[in-house]
CSV table of C-alpha atoms in Angstrom, one decimal:
chain,number,residue,atom,x,y,z
A,227,MET,CA,-24.3,-16.5,27.3
A,228,ALA,CA,-21.5,-16.8,26.2
A,229,PHE,CA,-22.3,-17.1,23.0
A,230,VAL,CA,-25.0,-14.3,22.9
A,231,ARG,CA,-22.6,-12.0,24.3
A,232,ASN,CA,-19.8,-12.3,21.9
A,233,PHE,CA,-22.3,-12.3,18.8
A,234,LEU,CA,-23.4,-9.0,20.5
A,235,GLU,CA,-19.6,-7.6,21.0
A,236,ILE,CA,-19.0,-8.4,17.4
A,237,LEU,CA,-22.0,-7.0,15.8
A,238,VAL,CA,-21.8,-3.7,17.7
A,239,LEU,CA,-17.9,-3.6,16.8
A,240,VAL,CA,-19.3,-4.6,12.9
A,241,LEU,CA,-21.8,-0.9,13.0
A,242,TRP,CA,-19.0,0.3,15.0
A,243,LEU,CA,-16.6,-0.2,12.0
A,244,LEU,CA,-19.2,0.9,9.0
A,245,VAL,CA,-20.2,4.1,10.4
A,246,LEU,CA,-16.5,5.3,9.9
A,247,GLY,CA,-16.1,4.3,6.8
A,248,ARG,CA,-19.2,5.6,6.1
A,249,VAL,CA,-17.0,8.8,7.5
A,250,LEU,CA,-13.7,7.9,5.8
A,251,VAL,CA,-16.0,7.4,2.3
A,252,SER,CA,-17.6,10.6,2.3
A,253,TRP,CA,-14.5,12.4,2.5
A,254,VAL,CA,-13.1,10.5,-0.5
A,255,ASP,CA,-16.1,10.0,-2.5
A,256,PRO,CA,-18.9,12.3,-1.6
A,257,MET,CA,-21.7,11.4,-3.9
A,258,ALA,CA,-20.8,7.9,-3.6
A,259,ARG,CA,-20.4,7.0,-7.3
A,260,ASN,CA,-18.7,3.8,-6.3
A,261,ALA,CA,-20.6,0.6,-5.3
A,262,ILE,CA,-18.9,-0.1,-2.6
A,263,SER,CA,-19.9,3.5,-1.0
A,264,ARG,CA,-22.8,3.4,-2.2
A,265,TYR,CA,-23.4,-0.4,0.1
A,266,VAL,CA,-21.6,1.1,3.0
A,267,VAL,CA,-23.8,4.5,2.9
A,268,ALA,CA,-27.2,2.0,2.1
A,269,LEU,CA,-25.8,0.5,5.0
A,270,THR,CA,-25.5,2.8,7.8
A,271,GLU,CA,-28.4,5.6,6.3
A,272,PRO,CA,-31.4,3.8,8.1
A,273,LEU,CA,-28.9,4.4,11.9
A,274,LEU,CA,-27.7,8.4,10.9
A,275,ALA,CA,-30.7,9.3,9.5
A,276,PRO,CA,-32.9,9.6,13.4
A,277,ILE,CA,-30.3,10.7,14.8
A,278,ARG,CA,-29.9,13.8,12.0
A,279,ARG,CA,-33.3,14.7,12.6
A,280,LEU,CA,-33.1,15.0,16.3
A,281,LEU,CA,-29.4,17.5,15.9
A,282,PRO,CA,-29.5,21.1,14.8
A,283,ARG,CA,-28.6,22.1,12.0
A,284,THR,CA,-25.0,22.9,11.6
A,285,GLY,CA,-23.9,23.4,8.1
A,286,MET,CA,-22.4,21.3,6.3
A,287,ILE,CA,-20.7,19.4,9.5
A,288,ASP,CA,-22.5,16.0,11.1
A,289,PHE,CA,-22.2,15.4,13.6
A,290,SER,CA,-24.7,12.3,13.6
A,291,PRO,CA,-21.8,9.7,12.9
A,292,LEU,CA,-20.0,10.9,15.9
A,293,ILE,CA,-23.0,10.6,18.2
A,294,LEU,CA,-23.4,6.9,16.6
A,295,MET,CA,-19.9,5.8,17.5
A,296,LEU,CA,-20.0,7.4,20.6
A,297,GLY,CA,-23.7,5.7,21.5
A,298,LEU,CA,-22.1,2.5,20.3
A,299,GLY,CA,-19.1,2.3,21.8
A,300,VAL,CA,-20.6,3.0,25.2
A,301,LEU,CA,-23.5,-0.5,24.2
A,302,LEU,CA,-20.0,-2.6,23.6
A,303,ARG,CA,-18.4,-1.5,27.2
A,304,PHE,CA,-22.0,-2.3,28.2
A,305,VAL,CA,-22.6,-6.0,27.0
A,306,SER,CA,-18.7,-6.6,27.8
A,307,LEU,CA,-19.2,-6.7,31.3
């Protein structure tokens, strides 16, 4: 059981860091021209796209990474119990 809990904690943490990386990449390389930028976008887009479709349009600000990071934080606390 401890193995599964540790695996889930690491998985959620890695996803959280990838989403944070996506936010940082969007500031530095918004068109994702770099290979690393494209890789981070490709890994996080399947998680962010459904959230983005549910949220109302807010102009140029995308709140989907914030919602996903909050959800992953809650999930991490739940798994850590």
